[in-house]
Coordinates of C-alpha atoms and ligand atoms in Angstrom, one line a residue:
M313 CA 70.0 30.5 139.3
T314 CA 71.5 27.6 140.4
A315 CA 73.2 25.6 137.5
H316 CA 73.2 21.4 137.2
L317 CA 70.1 20.6 139.7
P318 CA 67.4 18.5 137.4
D319 CA 66.0 20.9 135.7
G320 CA 62.1 20.2 137.2
A321 CA 60.5 19.6 133.6
A322 CA 59.9 16.4 134.8
L323 CA 60.5 14.8 138.3
A324 CA 64.2 13.2 137.8
F325 CA 64.9 9.7 139.5
G326 CA 68.0 8.6 141.6
S327 CA 69.1 6.2 144.5
A328 CA 71.2 6.9 147.0
T329 CA 73.2 5.4 149.5
A330 CA 76.3 6.2 151.9
S331 CA 79.7 5.6 152.3
Y332 CA 79.3 3.8 156.1
Q333 CA 76.7 1.6 155.3
I334 CA 78.0 -0.2 152.1
E335 CA 81.7 0.8 151.4
G336 CA 82.9 -2.0 154.4
A337 CA 87.0 -2.5 153.7
T338 CA 87.1 0.1 156.4
S339 CA 91.3 -0.2 157.6
A340 CA 92.1 -0.5 153.6
D341 CA 94.5 2.3 152.2
G342 CA 95.0 4.0 155.5
R343 CA 91.1 5.1 156.2
G344 CA 91.2 6.3 160.1
P345 CA 88.9 5.0 162.2
S346 CA 85.1 6.6 162.3
I347 CA 83.1 6.8 165.0
W348 CA 80.9 4.5 164.0
D349 CA 83.7 1.7 164.1
T350 CA 83.9 2.7 167.9
F351 CA 80.5 2.5 167.8
A352 CA 79.1 -0.5 167.3
A353 CA 82.6 -2.3 168.5
R354 CA 79.9 -1.2 171.9
P355 CA 78.6 -4.4 173.2
G356 CA 74.6 -4.2 172.5
A357 CA 75.3 -0.4 170.0
T358 CA 73.5 -2.6 167.1
R359 CA 70.8 -5.1 166.6
D360 CA 72.6 -7.8 165.8
G361 CA 76.1 -6.9 166.9
K362 CA 77.5 -6.3 163.3
D363 CA 79.2 -3.1 161.9
G364 CA 80.7 -2.2 158.8
S365 CA 83.7 -3.6 158.3
V366 CA 82.3 -5.3 155.4
A367 CA 79.0 -3.9 154.8
C368 CA 78.5 -4.6 150.9
D369 CA 82.2 -3.9 149.7
S370 CA 81.5 -1.4 147.5
Y371 CA 84.8 -0.3 148.0
H372 CA 85.9 -3.1 145.8
R373 CA 83.1 -3.9 144.3
Y374 CA 81.3 -0.3 142.5
P375 CA 81.9 -1.1 139.5
E376 CA 78.8 -3.9 139.7
D377 CA 77.0 -1.6 142.0
V378 CA 77.2 1.5 139.0
A379 CA 76.4 -1.5 136.3
L380 CA 73.2 -1.6 138.5
L381 CA 72.6 1.8 138.6
A382 CA 73.0 2.5 135.3
D383 CA 70.8 -0.9 134.2
L384 CA 68.1 0.8 136.4
G385 CA 67.5 3.8 134.3
V386 CA 68.2 6.5 136.9
A387 CA 69.6 9.9 136.2
Y388 CA 71.4 11.0 139.7
Y389 CA 73.4 8.6 141.7
R390 CA 73.8 9.8 145.5
F391 CA 76.6 8.3 147.5
S392 CA 78.1 9.9 150.2
L393 CA 82.3 10.3 151.1
A394 CA 83.9 9.0 154.2
W395 CA 85.5 12.4 155.4
P396 CA 88.3 9.4 157.2
R397 CA 89.2 7.9 154.1
I398 CA 90.0 11.1 152.5
V399 CA 91.5 13.2 156.0
P400 CA 92.4 10.2 157.8
A401 CA 92.8 11.7 161.9
G402 CA 90.4 14.2 160.8
T403 CA 92.7 17.4 160.2
G404 CA 96.1 17.4 158.6
A405 CA 96.8 14.6 156.4
V406 CA 95.2 13.7 153.3
E407 CA 95.1 10.4 152.3
P408 CA 95.4 10.0 148.5
R409 CA 94.6 6.6 148.2
G410 CA 90.7 7.8 149.8
L411 CA 90.2 9.6 147.3
G412 CA 91.7 7.8 144.7
Y413 CA 88.7 5.3 145.4
Y414 CA 85.9 8.5 144.8
D415 CA 87.7 9.4 141.9
R416 CA 87.1 5.6 140.6
L417 CA 84.1 5.8 141.3
V418 CA 82.6 9.5 139.9
D419 CA 84.2 8.6 136.8
T420 CA 82.6 5.0 136.4
L421 CA 79.2 6.1 137.0
L422 CA 80.2 8.8 134.1
E423 CA 81.3 6.9 131.7
R424 CA 77.7 5.3 132.7
G425 CA 75.2 7.8 132.3
V426 CA 74.8 8.2 135.6
T427 CA 74.8 12.2 137.1
P428 CA 76.9 11.6 140.9
T429 CA 75.4 14.3 143.3
G430 CA 78.2 13.7 146.9
T431 CA 77.4 14.2 150.5
F432 CA 80.2 15.1 152.5
Y433 CA 79.2 14.2 155.9
H434 CA 76.7 10.9 156.2
W435 CA 77.7 10.4 160.0
D436 CA 81.1 8.7 159.6
L437 CA 83.0 11.1 161.8
P438 CA 86.8 10.3 162.0
Q439 CA 87.2 8.9 166.2
A440 CA 90.4 11.2 166.1
L441 CA 87.7 14.7 166.5
E442 CA 85.2 13.2 168.4
D443 CA 88.1 12.5 170.8
R444 CA 88.6 16.1 170.4
G445 CA 85.1 16.6 171.1
G446 CA 83.3 15.7 168.3
W447 CA 80.7 18.1 167.4
L448 CA 80.2 19.5 170.2
H449 CA 83.4 21.2 169.6
R450 CA 83.3 24.4 167.8
D451 CA 86.5 23.2 166.2
T452 CA 85.4 20.2 163.9
A453 CA 82.8 22.8 162.2
Y454 CA 86.0 24.7 160.7
A455 CA 87.6 21.0 160.7
F456 CA 84.5 19.9 158.2
A457 CA 85.2 22.9 155.9
D458 CA 88.6 21.6 155.2
Y459 CA 88.0 18.4 154.9
A460 CA 85.1 19.4 152.3
M461 CA 87.6 21.4 150.4
V462 CA 89.9 18.3 149.6
A463 CA 87.4 16.7 148.8
Y464 CA 85.2 19.7 146.3
D465 CA 88.7 20.2 144.4
R466 CA 89.3 16.7 143.6
L467 CA 86.0 16.0 142.7
G468 CA 84.6 19.3 141.5
D469 CA 85.5 19.1 137.7
R470 CA 83.0 16.2 137.4
V471 CA 81.0 16.4 140.6
K472 CA 78.7 19.4 140.3
V473 CA 75.5 19.1 143.0
W474 CA 76.8 18.7 146.8
A475 CA 74.9 18.6 149.7
T476 CA 77.3 19.6 153.3
H477 CA 75.6 17.6 155.8
N478 CA 72.7 14.5 155.7
E479 CA 70.2 14.6 158.1
P480 CA 72.1 16.8 161.2
W481 CA 69.2 15.6 163.5
C482 CA 70.6 12.0 163.8
A483 CA 73.8 13.3 164.3
A484 CA 73.2 16.0 166.9
Y485 CA 70.1 14.2 168.8
L486 CA 70.9 10.8 167.9
G487 CA 74.3 10.8 168.7
Y488 CA 74.5 13.5 171.7
A489 CA 71.6 13.4 173.3
A490 CA 70.1 9.7 172.7
G491 CA 72.7 8.1 172.3
V492 CA 71.3 5.4 169.7
H493 CA 74.1 6.1 167.5
A494 CA 77.6 7.5 167.1
P495 CA 79.4 8.5 168.8
G496 CA 76.8 7.2 171.3
R497 CA 76.5 10.0 173.9
R498 CA 73.5 11.5 176.8
E499 CA 74.8 14.8 177.0
G500 CA 71.0 15.9 177.2
G501 CA 70.2 19.5 176.5
D502 CA 74.4 19.9 175.6
A503 CA 73.0 18.1 172.1
H504 CA 71.8 21.7 171.2
R505 CA 75.7 22.6 170.8
A506 CA 76.6 19.8 168.3
A507 CA 73.6 21.0 166.3
H508 CA 74.7 24.4 165.9
H509 CA 78.2 23.4 165.0
L510 CA 76.5 21.3 162.6
N511 CA 74.8 24.0 161.6
L512 CA 77.9 26.5 161.4
G513 CA 80.0 23.8 160.3
H514 CA 77.3 23.9 156.6
G515 CA 77.7 27.3 156.4
L516 CA 81.6 27.7 156.2
A517 CA 81.7 25.0 154.1
A518 CA 79.2 26.7 152.4
Q519 CA 80.8 29.7 152.2
R520 CA 84.2 28.3 150.6
L521 CA 82.7 25.7 148.3
H522 CA 80.7 29.0 146.5
E523 CA 83.9 31.0 146.6
A524 CA 85.3 28.2 144.8
G525 CA 82.8 28.0 141.8
C526 CA 80.2 25.7 143.1
R527 CA 76.7 26.2 142.3
D528 CA 74.5 23.7 143.8
V529 CA 75.5 23.3 147.5
G530 CA 72.7 21.7 149.4
I531 CA 72.1 20.3 152.4
V532 CA 69.8 17.3 153.4
H533 CA 67.4 17.4 156.7
N534 CA 65.4 14.7 157.4
L535 CA 62.3 17.0 158.2
A536 CA 59.5 16.0 159.4
P537 CA 55.5 16.9 159.0
I538 CA 54.5 17.2 163.2
W539 CA 51.4 15.8 163.3
P540 CA 50.1 16.0 166.9
E541 CA 47.6 13.4 168.9
P542 CA 44.6 14.9 170.6
G543 CA 45.3 15.9 173.9
T544 CA 48.9 17.1 173.0
P545 CA 50.4 19.9 175.0
A546 CA 50.3 23.4 172.4
S547 CA 54.4 23.4 174.1
A548 CA 55.2 20.1 173.7
A549 CA 54.4 20.0 169.9
D550 CA 55.9 22.7 169.5
G551 CA 58.8 21.6 171.2
V552 CA 59.1 19.1 169.4
D553 CA 58.7 20.7 165.4
A554 CA 61.6 23.4 167.3
V555 CA 64.1 20.3 167.4
R556 CA 62.8 18.8 164.2
N557 CA 62.3 21.6 162.1
R558 CA 62.9 24.5 162.9
V559 CA 66.5 24.7 164.8
W560 CA 67.8 23.7 161.3
L561 CA 65.8 26.0 159.4
G562 CA 65.5 29.2 161.0
P563 CA 69.1 29.3 160.5
L564 CA 69.5 28.8 157.0
V565 CA 66.4 31.1 155.9
D566 CA 66.0 33.8 158.7
G567 CA 69.7 33.6 160.1
A568 CA 67.7 32.6 163.6
Y569 CA 66.8 30.7 165.9
D570 CA 63.4 31.5 166.9
D571 CA 61.7 32.4 170.9
G572 CA 60.2 28.3 170.5
V573 CA 63.7 26.5 170.1
L574 CA 65.5 29.3 172.4
R575 CA 62.5 28.0 175.0
V576 CA 63.6 24.2 174.6
A577 CA 67.4 24.6 173.9
P578 CA 68.7 28.3 175.6
V579 CA 72.2 27.2 175.5
L580 CA 71.8 28.5 171.6
A581 CA 71.1 32.3 173.4
D582 CA 74.6 31.7 174.6
P583 CA 77.3 34.1 172.7
E584 CA 79.9 31.6 173.6
L585 CA 78.5 29.2 171.8
V586 CA 76.6 31.4 169.0
R587 CA 79.4 34.0 167.8
D588 CA 78.9 37.0 166.2
G589 CA 78.5 36.4 162.7
D590 CA 77.5 32.6 162.6
L591 CA 73.9 32.8 161.9
E592 CA 74.4 35.2 159.3
L593 CA 76.7 32.9 157.4
V594 CA 74.2 30.0 157.3
R595 CA 71.9 32.6 156.2
G596 CA 70.5 31.7 152.4
S597 CA 74.0 29.8 151.9
A598 CA 71.9 27.0 150.4
D599 CA 71.1 26.7 146.7
W600 CA 69.2 23.5 147.1
L601 CA 67.0 22.0 150.0
G602 CA 67.3 17.7 150.4
V603 CA 64.5 16.0 152.2
N604 CA 64.4 12.6 153.3
Y605 CA 61.1 11.5 154.3
Y606 CA 59.8 8.1 155.8
T607 CA 57.2 8.5 157.9
P608 CA 55.1 11.4 159.9
V609 CA 55.8 12.6 163.9
R610 CA 52.7 12.2 166.0
P611 CA 53.7 13.2 170.1
G612 CA 51.1 12.7 172.2
P613 CA 50.1 13.3 175.8
V614 CA 51.6 11.5 178.2
V615 CA 49.1 9.3 180.2
P616 CA 49.4 8.0 183.2
T617 CA 50.1 4.7 184.6
P618 CA 50.1 2.4 187.4
Q619 CA 54.0 1.7 186.1
G620 CA 54.3 6.2 185.9
E621 CA 54.2 7.8 183.4
E622 CA 54.6 6.4 180.7
R623 CA 57.8 7.6 178.7
H624 CA 59.0 6.9 175.1
P625 CA 62.9 6.5 174.5
E626 CA 62.7 8.7 171.8
T627 CA 61.6 11.8 174.2
D628 CA 65.5 11.4 175.0
A629 CA 66.1 12.6 171.1
Y630 CA 64.0 16.2 172.1
P631 CA 66.2 17.5 174.6
G632 CA 64.1 20.6 176.5
V633 CA 61.0 19.3 175.3
E634 CA 58.8 18.3 178.2
P635 CA 57.7 14.6 177.9
V636 CA 55.7 12.9 175.3
T637 CA 54.5 9.8 174.0
F638 CA 55.5 9.1 170.1
H639 CA 52.9 7.7 167.9
V640 CA 52.6 5.0 164.8
R641 CA 49.5 3.9 163.2
E642 CA 48.9 1.2 161.1
P643 CA 50.4 0.0 158.3
R644 CA 54.0 0.0 159.4
T645 CA 56.8 -1.5 157.2
H646 CA 59.5 -3.8 159.3
I647 CA 61.3 -1.0 161.3
G648 CA 58.3 0.1 162.4
W649 CA 57.6 3.5 160.9
E650 CA 54.1 4.5 159.9
V651 CA 53.0 4.2 155.9
E652 CA 51.7 7.8 155.0
P653 CA 52.6 9.2 151.9
A654 CA 50.5 12.2 152.8
G655 CA 53.1 13.6 154.7
L656 CA 55.0 13.3 152.4
E657 CA 53.2 15.7 149.6
E658 CA 52.8 18.3 153.0
L659 CA 56.1 18.1 153.8
L660 CA 57.2 19.2 150.0
V661 CA 55.1 21.9 149.9
E662 CA 55.8 23.0 153.2
S663 CA 59.4 23.4 153.3
H664 CA 58.8 25.2 149.7
R665 CA 56.9 27.1 150.9
R666 CA 59.3 27.8 153.8
T667 CA 62.2 28.5 152.4
G668 CA 61.5 28.9 147.9
L669 CA 64.5 27.2 147.0
P670 CA 64.6 23.9 144.3
I671 CA 64.1 20.9 146.3
M672 CA 65.2 17.1 145.7
V673 CA 63.3 14.3 148.0
T674 CA 66.8 12.8 148.4
E675 CA 65.7 10.2 150.5
N676 CA 62.4 7.8 150.7
G677 CA 61.4 4.0 150.4
A678 CA 60.8 1.2 152.8
A679 CA 62.4 -1.6 155.1
Y680 CA 60.3 -5.2 154.6
A681 CA 61.7 -8.5 155.6
D682 CA 62.4 -9.7 152.4
E683 CA 65.7 -11.7 153.6
T684 CA 65.1 -14.6 151.1
V685 CA 65.9 -14.7 146.7
V686 CA 63.3 -17.7 145.4
D687 CA 64.0 -18.6 141.8
G688 CA 66.6 -15.7 141.7
V689 CA 63.4 -13.2 142.6
V690 CA 63.1 -11.2 145.7
R691 CA 58.9 -10.2 145.8
D692 CA 58.9 -7.3 147.5
A693 CA 55.2 -6.1 146.7
D694 CA 54.9 -4.1 149.7
R695 CA 57.9 -1.9 149.0
I696 CA 56.7 -1.2 145.2
A697 CA 53.3 0.0 146.7
Y698 CA 55.8 2.0 149.0
L699 CA 57.1 4.0 146.4
D700 CA 54.4 3.9 143.8
G701 CA 52.5 5.4 146.8
H702 CA 55.5 8.3 147.5
I703 CA 56.2 9.2 144.0
A704 CA 52.3 9.9 143.4
A705 CA 52.8 12.5 146.2
T706 CA 55.7 14.0 145.2
E707 CA 53.7 14.5 142.2
R708 CA 50.5 15.7 143.9
A709 CA 53.5 18.1 145.5
R710 CA 54.5 19.4 142.4
A711 CA 51.0 19.7 141.2
A712 CA 50.2 22.0 143.9
G713 CA 53.4 24.3 143.1
A714 CA 56.8 22.9 145.2
D715 CA 59.6 23.4 142.9
V716 CA 60.0 19.5 144.1
R717 CA 62.9 18.6 140.8
A718 CA 63.9 14.5 142.0
Y719 CA 62.7 11.7 143.8
I720 CA 66.0 9.8 145.1
V721 CA 65.6 6.3 146.0
W722 CA 66.7 4.7 149.9
T723 CA 68.4 3.0 148.9
L724 CA 70.5 1.1 145.8
L725 CA 71.8 -2.4 147.9
D726 CA 70.1 -3.9 151.4
N727 CA 72.8 -2.6 153.9
F728 CA 74.2 -1.8 157.2
E729 CA 70.8 0.1 158.9
W730 CA 73.0 1.9 161.9
A731 CA 71.8 0.6 164.7
E732 CA 70.1 -2.0 163.6
G733 CA 72.8 -4.0 162.0
Y734 CA 71.8 -6.1 158.8
T735 CA 68.0 -6.9 160.2
K736 CA 66.4 -4.6 158.3
R737 CA 66.1 -4.2 154.7
F738 CA 65.8 -1.0 152.6
G739 CA 67.0 -2.5 149.6
I740 CA 65.7 -2.6 145.7
V741 CA 68.9 -5.1 145.6
H742 CA 68.8 -7.8 147.5
I743 CA 73.0 -8.6 149.4
D744 CA 73.7 -12.4 149.9
P745 CA 75.7 -11.4 153.1
A746 CA 77.9 -15.0 152.8
T747 CA 78.5 -14.0 149.1
Q748 CA 78.3 -10.3 148.3
D749 CA 76.0 -11.8 145.4
R750 CA 73.7 -9.2 143.9
T751 CA 70.0 -9.8 142.8
P752 CA 67.6 -7.3 141.9
K753 CA 64.0 -7.9 144.0
A754 CA 61.0 -6.9 142.0
S755 CA 60.7 -3.2 143.1
Y756 CA 64.1 -2.9 141.2
R757 CA 62.2 -4.0 138.0
W758 CA 58.9 -2.2 138.4
L759 CA 61.0 0.9 138.3
Q760 CA 63.1 0.1 136.0
Q761 CA 59.7 -0.3 133.9
R762 CA 58.9 3.2 134.8
L763 CA 61.9 4.8 133.9
R764 CA 61.7 3.2 130.7
G765 CA 58.3 4.1 130.2
Ligands
IFM2033 O1 70.0 4.4 156.6 C1 69.7 5.7 157.0 C2 70.0 6.7 156.4 O2 71.2 6.6 156.5 C3 69.1 8.0 156.6 N1 68.4 8.1 156.3 C4 67.5 7.4 156.9 C5 68.3 5.2 156.6 C6 66.8 4.7 157.1 O3 67.1 4.5 158.6

């Protein structure tokens, strides 16, 4: 039995952020460079040419952000820790000022009655580790577990619910195959090595966290319902499912990469990569599963055009899978993602069936183009409808027997949306980048009312 997760009697609510997306202060207090500092500095890497050096300046303004969470009335705040603040070179010396920041954040949350849940890795890998191969290199998994224990030793007396990784699919395949996220490498099938090392890093950290007495170790995946369009070859749909979902859940649940995974990722059969004991370490290593959901994935057949075969760049994020197209139906959010709450319901029911684990919806939310504050108000009715529909879908999944404990809104603040820079706003609180003024949007007020009952 797990001890500190929400008990599930009623759906618990929270809001989430991530270190590089909100903290700013990237050279303060001994923080080392991360792969996102390096990548965002490349011309063309982010849509607006911007980076996370200022972001929401939450490193300094966290008391304001905690006050926003407390006033909202959520029980949980899901935040991530910046590895390069705590172990600036990735391994070796620990930076006390970095740990001090999270100490203050956690204490402030607890004073205001908000329960903190920490994520050790939300993509800001220390650059020094990338210089030695990053997630393609096995040593990174061991360095990750060491860093996680440094953070846990300092905060584990107050933070009880932990996730190792956030969305390792993005870290492995957007980072090392498609090259659209840091470190911006296009290594094709070698990106599966990164996936294995992320799995291994989770397993190593989970083992040590459990030994240290942590009873609520989870991992957060952006699993997706795969809904093939008519005419999609079965092997292509299976390949997409393998790379998006099964490369993660197979080791976690069965201690194995299944045959369909090995078909698209033959490198995972290499005993030099997947060593004796690796998969056994990962099997059963999570006490809970975090599911991040935004939209379904609809692979479709490749259609010949006069210019040649239609090719979707997203295919690059599924190395080893035969060419497919990716389809997006209406309505869509500002980032172009289809709105389909039924996908969340299906995903939660299926994820619970597959893993048997308690689940938290660790992210769900929507980008809309609400740049302007008019008379102190941001009218984001689209976001309210999105959240309402997905909370209802979560409740339907619970009613169907899925053990879903919490729904955590992505995100508290408009922030650095990775390759999209600041052009896509997911926050329920508006940020004015010039002044850093925080203005709760109508969606924040709506959720506040709902939580006050
Ligand atoms: O902003 C991201 C977050 O960092 C990870 N999950 C998806 C969000 C929206 O793209």
